[in-house]
């Protein structure tokens, strides 16, 4: 056990107070006994006990008012009322006012100890809930993923599961800037492989003829520049994780080798004859539509199916706008720390602008916008004018885009369409009318009016 819990015994009868104090000390608690309401208040303010046994009849105070004051000082203080015979009504009042429980005098010692134990357990749970309510992110070892929306919750669960399946190949899909890199690292950090390397190759950044030798290595003389043997990433990542970024850009030759590697963990170095076997988990990522690449014959369909066993799709930021605020606050804090300054506040109107924007560049774009504001503006409060024009101008997104909807030849029922879009907006925002209105380009009142029109 850790340090003993601190209890307060507030009781003006000296005999009872001494009896309680002695027994509770013997039971292993640190006990402070006081005889008056004012001494009890000082105790709560200065010592902060976890639990209090309170006699409602004190010489200098009204027990109920005292109780309310205690709860204001410490919301998690567990108060057990100890009442004289015939004071049941007051005890019930006290429970309504926030006391945890009541016992009659003289309390049975076993009852008392059990009640104290349960009360302390309840306090631990209250405090745990308070922590969880404040927490906006998931911590995967040293990787922090911010967001508590249903979408991010599903992602976090997927990361947990996949991290445990040490060998499963993972396929991360999502638009640019949605957090594929971050999740790949989270999976690695959460898995048993975390003490082994996490190596990464970006298939777009490398000239085609180098991808294969980067991945699988080469023997001396395998090609003109190969003056000595070189190990590839697959070999160097042994025991760990290999992250293949932008796999849609992998040359076909390397794709064939990769498929074999995924199937039996074996490969040959370029120019080599012997098979090399390693224990590596592969995580692949793409923001491209691989189905199109397959149709164009630039991506092997057998490799696609092999990768697609455990797909994880990261939704674009505009589909979980409720995470914009926690993400923005997180980035402001993080960037301010990097810039060695106090984090500025985000004004409510700036937050509304951020929450109303569509974020085609997703989380990365959000981070970049805030970084720019922090670097260019010395201000202690970020306001809409500190944000780039394209995101703060109302309707900026809507105007220069082709209409996403085409009127079908047979026409539409505009009323039905409206109802359907309202339903979708509400579903996407967990029935938050303000945010749903923003998604529809309406004010909150206009949306309310239209909802009433549809009897919603
Ligand atoms: N949920 C999140 N919590 C905290 N940071 C995030 C989150 N999602 C993304 N980021 C941050 O946003 C930035 C972009 O994310 P990342 O590089 O992982 O995106 P990506 O999907 O790999 O993009 P690309 O397709 O362009 O490679 C990074 O700085 C990353 O740390
Ligand atoms: Mg990336």
XYZ file of C-alpha atoms and ligand atoms in Angstrom:
488
model
C 0.000 0.000 0.000
C 1.035 3.576 -0.467
C 0.738 6.337 2.150
C -2.178 5.854 4.541
C -5.321 7.849 3.807
C -5.843 10.943 5.955
C -9.130 11.004 7.865
C -10.789 13.710 9.920
C -12.967 13.005 12.947
C -15.193 15.983 13.733
C -16.922 15.289 17.041
C -17.414 17.485 20.092
C -17.909 14.629 22.535
C -14.432 13.909 23.743
C -15.012 10.261 24.634
C -16.473 9.408 21.233
C -13.770 11.389 19.441
C -10.965 9.591 21.262
C -12.583 6.205 20.729
C -12.950 6.807 16.975
C -9.476 8.315 16.597
C -7.792 5.429 18.375
C -9.578 2.699 16.451
C -9.010 4.324 13.087
C -5.340 4.885 13.824
C -5.043 1.213 14.749
C -6.727 0.363 11.430
C -3.833 2.112 9.677
C -5.215 5.569 8.891
C -3.697 8.936 9.688
C -6.380 10.563 11.827
C -6.965 14.184 12.853
C -9.584 14.652 15.589
C -11.207 18.082 16.080
C -14.086 19.273 18.266
C -15.503 22.298 16.472
C -16.735 23.414 13.084
C -14.119 26.126 12.751
C -11.311 23.677 13.521
C -12.792 21.308 10.947
C -12.810 24.043 8.305
C -9.173 24.838 8.979
C -8.365 21.153 8.687
C -10.057 20.855 5.286
C -8.323 23.980 4.050
C -4.880 23.195 5.359
C -4.569 19.404 5.546
C -7.144 18.259 3.022
C -8.322 14.926 4.447
C -9.691 12.347 2.033
C -12.589 11.421 4.274
C -14.394 12.925 7.247
C -16.580 11.508 9.985
C -18.889 14.381 10.859
C -21.126 14.899 13.845
C -23.887 17.200 12.632
C -24.393 18.743 16.071
C -21.446 20.918 16.843
C -21.308 23.711 19.391
C -20.302 26.435 16.940
C -21.821 25.465 13.595
C -24.808 24.216 11.692
C -23.685 20.808 10.441
C -25.516 21.037 7.117
C -24.063 24.406 6.219
C -20.666 23.195 7.246
C -21.045 20.190 4.984
C -21.856 22.409 2.006
C -18.815 24.543 2.718
C -16.567 21.455 2.874
C -17.845 20.249 -0.473
C -17.098 23.622 -2.001
C -13.556 23.423 -0.733
C -13.035 19.851 -1.896
C -15.532 18.325 -4.270
C -14.069 14.857 -3.640
C -14.132 14.958 0.160
C -15.995 11.870 1.384
C -18.209 12.824 4.321
C -19.756 10.170 6.542
C -22.321 11.580 8.946
C -22.409 10.093 12.421
C -25.791 10.923 13.975
C -27.389 10.487 17.325
C -30.503 8.376 17.628
C -33.544 10.307 16.354
C -31.696 12.528 13.908
C -32.516 10.462 10.890
C -34.189 13.300 9.031
C -31.176 15.568 9.282
C -28.952 12.695 8.171
C -31.084 12.210 5.073
C -30.844 15.932 4.367
C -27.092 15.660 4.687
C -26.896 12.856 2.152
C -28.935 14.996 -0.225
C -26.435 17.783 0.331
C -23.567 15.559 -0.765
C -22.628 13.399 2.237
C -21.532 9.953 1.180
C -23.320 7.937 3.879
C -24.544 8.060 7.471
C -24.155 5.837 10.508
C -25.922 5.913 13.859
C -24.118 6.461 17.140
C -22.433 4.551 18.487
C -21.286 3.065 15.190
C -20.400 -0.588 14.963
C -16.672 -0.702 14.294
C -16.867 -3.215 11.424
C -19.621 -1.212 9.723
C -17.562 1.903 10.136
C -14.406 0.400 8.640
C -16.300 -1.041 5.665
C -18.041 2.270 5.014
C -14.742 4.139 5.176
C -13.163 1.677 2.799
C -15.988 2.014 0.301
C -15.964 5.788 0.632
C -12.260 5.960 -0.172
C -12.780 3.686 -3.157
C -15.567 5.989 -4.377
C -13.211 8.952 -4.029
C -10.603 7.218 -6.167
C -13.229 6.610 -8.844
C -14.460 10.227 -8.754
C -10.920 11.427 -9.209
C -10.253 8.971 -12.008
C -13.352 10.155 -13.852
C -12.243 13.760 -13.436
C -8.888 12.910 -14.996
C -10.507 11.089 -17.902
C -12.884 13.963 -18.528
C -9.965 16.338 -18.827
C -7.914 14.052 -21.010
C -8.291 14.642 -24.709
C -5.792 12.182 -26.001
C -4.455 8.675 -26.057
C -0.950 7.994 -24.972
C 0.723 5.115 -26.775
C 4.022 4.825 -24.937
C 5.638 8.114 -25.997
C 3.271 8.841 -28.885
C 0.325 11.109 -28.147
C -2.747 10.926 -30.373
C -5.174 13.770 -29.703
C -8.928 13.422 -30.165
C -11.878 11.955 -28.311
C -14.483 11.815 -31.084
C -16.143 8.514 -31.896
C -13.938 8.323 -35.003
C -10.720 8.726 -33.038
C -11.960 6.386 -30.335
C -12.420 3.686 -32.958
C -8.911 4.391 -34.259
C -7.399 4.161 -30.786
C -9.081 0.812 -30.250
C -7.782 -0.411 -33.603
C -4.246 0.680 -32.679
C -4.460 -1.208 -29.378
C -5.643 -4.394 -31.065
C -3.235 -4.254 -33.937
C -0.303 -3.452 -31.651
C -0.961 -6.714 -29.818
C -0.971 -8.734 -33.059
C 2.805 -8.516 -33.354
C 3.144 -9.939 -36.840
C 0.095 -8.647 -38.639
C 0.765 -6.359 -41.583
C -1.140 -3.109 -41.205
C -2.421 -0.976 -44.027
C -3.039 2.688 -43.149
C -5.200 4.675 -45.505
C -6.153 8.309 -45.280
C -5.839 11.664 -46.969
C -2.630 13.615 -46.696
C -1.993 15.014 -43.225
C -4.506 12.824 -41.384
C -1.887 11.207 -39.155
C -0.705 8.034 -40.901
C 2.894 8.550 -39.803
C 1.751 9.249 -36.287
C -0.413 6.118 -36.086
C 2.353 3.937 -37.518
C 4.580 5.158 -34.696
C 1.802 4.666 -32.158
C 1.356 1.046 -33.239
C 5.078 0.416 -32.961
C 5.362 2.210 -29.615
C 2.453 0.248 -28.176
C 3.719 -3.144 -29.349
C 6.274 -5.496 -27.826
C 8.561 -4.455 -30.670
C 9.069 -0.976 -29.234
C 12.604 -1.685 -28.048
C 13.605 -2.636 -31.592
C 13.992 -0.278 -34.556
C 11.192 1.590 -36.283
C 12.500 2.228 -39.790
C 10.778 4.127 -42.513
C 11.071 4.407 -46.261
C 9.186 6.864 -48.403
C 8.676 5.219 -51.773
C 7.967 8.563 -53.499
C 11.124 10.263 -52.352
C 13.493 7.662 -53.770
C 14.517 7.149 -57.385
C 12.870 3.993 -58.647
C 16.061 1.931 -59.025
C 17.046 2.566 -55.410
C 13.839 1.459 -53.678
C 14.653 -2.234 -53.963
C 18.219 -1.948 -52.696
C 17.151 0.393 -49.880
C 14.573 -2.120 -48.782
C 16.421 -5.381 -49.209
C 20.070 -4.385 -49.462
C 22.634 -5.471 -52.047
C 25.800 -7.508 -52.406
C 29.059 -6.038 -53.545
C 29.053 -5.652 -57.320
C 25.287 -6.117 -57.658
C 25.239 -2.973 -59.785
C 27.751 -0.344 -60.905
C 27.742 1.712 -57.732
C 27.610 -1.220 -55.351
C 31.181 -1.141 -54.102
C 30.399 -3.068 -50.960
C 27.672 -5.133 -49.360
C 24.893 -3.107 -47.813
C 22.102 -4.239 -45.541
C 18.594 -3.106 -46.414
C 15.969 -1.669 -44.110
C 14.136 -5.000 -43.878
C 17.267 -6.529 -42.400
C 18.115 -3.578 -40.154
C 14.564 -3.494 -38.762
C 14.839 -7.090 -37.500
C 12.678 -7.455 -34.391
C 11.009 -4.106 -35.057
C 8.730 -2.375 -37.516
C 9.221 -1.313 -41.114
C 7.021 1.555 -42.262
C 6.510 1.746 -46.015
C 5.159 5.198 -46.690
C 3.398 6.042 -49.973
C 3.370 2.415 -50.962
C 1.303 3.331 -54.021
C 4.508 4.711 -55.536
C 6.526 1.548 -55.053
C 8.047 0.261 -58.328
C 6.608 -3.016 -59.610
C 9.869 -4.931 -59.161
C 10.027 -4.043 -55.495
C 6.329 -4.889 -55.141
C 6.982 -8.479 -56.215
C 9.786 -8.844 -53.679
C 7.711 -7.238 -50.975
C 4.861 -9.654 -51.579
C 7.155 -12.595 -51.055
C 8.614 -10.966 -47.977
C 5.150 -10.441 -46.488
C 4.233 -14.036 -47.174
C 7.220 -15.853 -45.685
C 9.438 -13.152 -44.101
C 12.206 -14.045 -46.588
C 14.098 -11.981 -49.130
C 17.369 -11.911 -51.051
C 19.750 -8.998 -51.193
C 20.151 -7.546 -54.686
C 22.776 -9.674 -56.410
C 22.636 -12.197 -53.564
C 21.679 -15.846 -53.767
C 20.887 -16.870 -50.195
C 17.554 -16.195 -48.521
C 17.574 -13.984 -45.452
C 14.857 -14.421 -42.857
C 13.912 -11.676 -40.410
C 11.158 -10.923 -37.914
C 9.682 -7.618 -39.012
C 6.211 -6.150 -38.869
C 5.326 -4.137 -41.961
C 3.070 -1.112 -41.796
C 2.201 0.340 -45.196
C 0.504 3.650 -45.856
C -0.955 5.500 -48.767
C -3.104 8.525 -49.453
C -3.746 7.346 -53.001
C -6.597 5.357 -54.340
C -4.861 2.028 -54.926
C -7.910 0.579 -56.648
C -7.241 3.057 -59.488
C -3.550 2.181 -59.474
C -4.519 -1.487 -59.832
C -6.745 -0.668 -62.783
C -3.806 1.248 -64.312
C -1.557 -1.758 -63.667
C 0.901 0.272 -61.620
C 0.019 -1.635 -58.472
C -0.200 -5.419 -58.081
C -3.606 -6.602 -57.015
C -2.176 -9.622 -55.131
C -0.036 -7.257 -53.055
C -3.061 -5.066 -52.425
C -5.073 -7.995 -51.081
C -2.159 -9.115 -48.949
C -1.851 -5.623 -47.447
C -5.545 -5.152 -47.028
C -5.952 -7.885 -44.394
C -5.848 -5.326 -41.584
C -6.824 -1.981 -43.102
C -7.156 1.081 -40.900
C -8.722 4.117 -42.506
C -8.107 7.487 -40.893
C -10.994 9.860 -41.550
C -10.317 13.373 -42.842
C -10.481 16.070 -40.164
C -13.684 17.572 -41.577
C -15.468 14.323 -40.656
C -14.614 14.666 -36.958
C -14.771 18.433 -36.382
C -15.265 17.920 -32.636
C -11.542 17.107 -32.449
C -10.500 20.445 -33.967
C -10.632 22.308 -30.640
C -8.581 19.819 -28.601
C -6.098 19.479 -31.472
C -5.747 23.258 -31.783
C -5.163 23.650 -28.040
C -2.648 20.820 -28.128
C -0.679 22.320 -31.021
C -0.661 25.807 -29.484
C 0.817 24.371 -26.288
C 3.308 22.198 -28.170
C 4.427 24.971 -30.546
C 4.741 27.512 -27.736
C 6.967 25.095 -25.869
C 9.173 24.712 -28.963
C 9.330 28.493 -29.357
C 10.072 28.866 -25.641
C 7.191 31.221 -24.938
C 3.926 31.178 -23.028
C 1.109 29.588 -24.995
C -1.285 32.253 -26.312
C -5.022 31.806 -25.811
C -7.235 30.955 -28.757
C -10.106 33.430 -28.763
C -13.585 31.892 -29.013
C -14.127 33.533 -32.413
C -10.813 32.169 -33.717
C -11.871 28.736 -32.493
C -15.159 29.096 -34.355
C -13.261 29.917 -37.536
C -11.034 26.861 -37.087
C -14.023 24.648 -36.389
C -15.909 25.938 -39.395
C -13.165 25.352 -41.948
C -13.025 22.230 -44.113
C -9.273 21.476 -43.683
C -8.400 19.898 -47.041
C -4.852 19.454 -45.659
C -6.238 17.882 -42.476
C -4.385 17.876 -39.155
C -1.110 18.944 -40.730
C -2.753 22.038 -42.217
C -4.255 22.899 -38.824
C -0.855 22.598 -37.210
C 0.760 24.728 -39.942
C -1.844 27.478 -39.617
C -1.256 27.688 -35.870
C 2.492 27.550 -36.265
C 2.351 30.483 -38.660
C 0.155 32.455 -36.248
C 2.525 31.782 -33.363
C 5.638 32.708 -35.299
C 4.295 35.845 -36.953
C 2.177 37.187 -34.102
C 3.578 37.966 -30.704
C 0.049 38.260 -29.362
C -1.200 36.620 -26.175
C -4.499 35.861 -27.877
C -4.906 34.379 -31.330
C -7.894 36.027 -33.005
C -9.431 35.470 -36.441
C -7.293 38.204 -38.003
C -4.200 36.170 -37.137
C -5.406 33.305 -39.297
C -4.785 33.132 -43.039
C -7.449 34.694 -45.252
C -8.513 31.512 -46.951
C -9.704 29.986 -43.726
C -11.194 33.041 -42.017
C -13.223 34.443 -44.906
C -16.795 33.260 -44.594
C -17.798 31.000 -47.440
C -14.244 31.007 -48.773
C -14.324 27.302 -49.324
C -17.663 27.089 -50.975
C -17.166 29.607 -53.745
C -14.360 28.497 -56.005
C -15.361 24.866 -56.031
C -17.446 23.072 -58.588
C -20.789 22.054 -57.138
C -20.453 18.609 -55.588
C -24.054 17.856 -56.463
C -25.392 17.464 -59.991
C -29.080 17.819 -60.522
C -30.232 14.420 -61.792
C -32.137 14.423 -65.103
C -35.354 13.567 -63.304
C -34.913 16.404 -60.781
C -34.985 16.049 -56.973
C -37.320 16.598 -54.077
C -35.573 19.546 -52.444
C -37.468 19.076 -49.188
C -36.304 15.463 -48.877
C -32.780 16.438 -49.790
C -32.763 19.124 -47.124
C -34.087 16.740 -44.494
C -31.507 14.145 -45.463
C -28.619 16.616 -45.284
C -29.797 17.883 -41.900
C -29.889 14.295 -40.629
C -26.372 13.708 -41.900
C -25.044 16.921 -40.373
C -26.601 16.077 -37.004
C -25.271 12.538 -37.071
C -21.792 13.754 -37.929
C -21.732 16.238 -35.064
C -23.279 13.997 -32.419
C -26.409 16.142 -32.560
C -24.621 19.360 -31.765
C -26.904 21.870 -33.482
C -24.318 24.643 -33.547
C -21.749 22.557 -35.355
C -24.321 20.932 -37.592
C -25.457 24.419 -38.610
C -21.898 25.333 -39.463
C -21.581 22.264 -41.688
C -24.686 23.387 -43.562
C -23.626 27.029 -43.845
C -26.560 28.090 -41.657
C -26.871 29.939 -38.399
C -27.970 27.941 -35.413
C -31.373 29.626 -35.408
C -31.963 28.990 -39.090
C -31.131 25.332 -38.637
C -33.459 25.136 -35.613
C -36.202 26.719 -37.690
C -35.691 24.202 -40.492
C -35.566 21.295 -38.058
C -38.908 22.389 -36.661
C -40.261 22.641 -40.173
C -39.352 18.963 -40.640
C -40.690 18.053 -37.176
C -37.220 17.053 -36.010
N -4.650 12.894 -33.788
C -3.513 13.601 -33.793
N -3.001 14.048 -32.634
C -1.868 14.789 -32.610
N -1.179 15.108 -33.705
C -1.622 14.686 -34.889
C -2.806 13.904 -35.003
N -2.996 13.606 -36.307
C -1.994 14.181 -36.970
N -1.147 14.825 -36.136
C 0.047 15.620 -36.524
O -0.244 16.205 -37.787
C 0.899 16.176 -38.631
C 0.606 15.371 -39.874
O 0.445 13.996 -39.527
P 1.191 12.819 -40.322
O 2.514 13.258 -40.829
O 1.144 11.615 -39.471
O 0.173 12.680 -41.553
P 0.215 11.684 -42.796
O -1.123 11.070 -42.878
O 1.391 10.773 -42.687
O 0.372 12.693 -44.003
P 0.982 12.391 -45.495
O -0.034 11.566 -46.215
O 1.089 13.748 -46.092
O 2.283 11.704 -45.290
C 2.015 15.615 -37.793
O 2.686 16.691 -37.181
C 1.294 14.785 -36.750
O 2.051 14.640 -35.594
Mg 3.068 10.618 -43.908
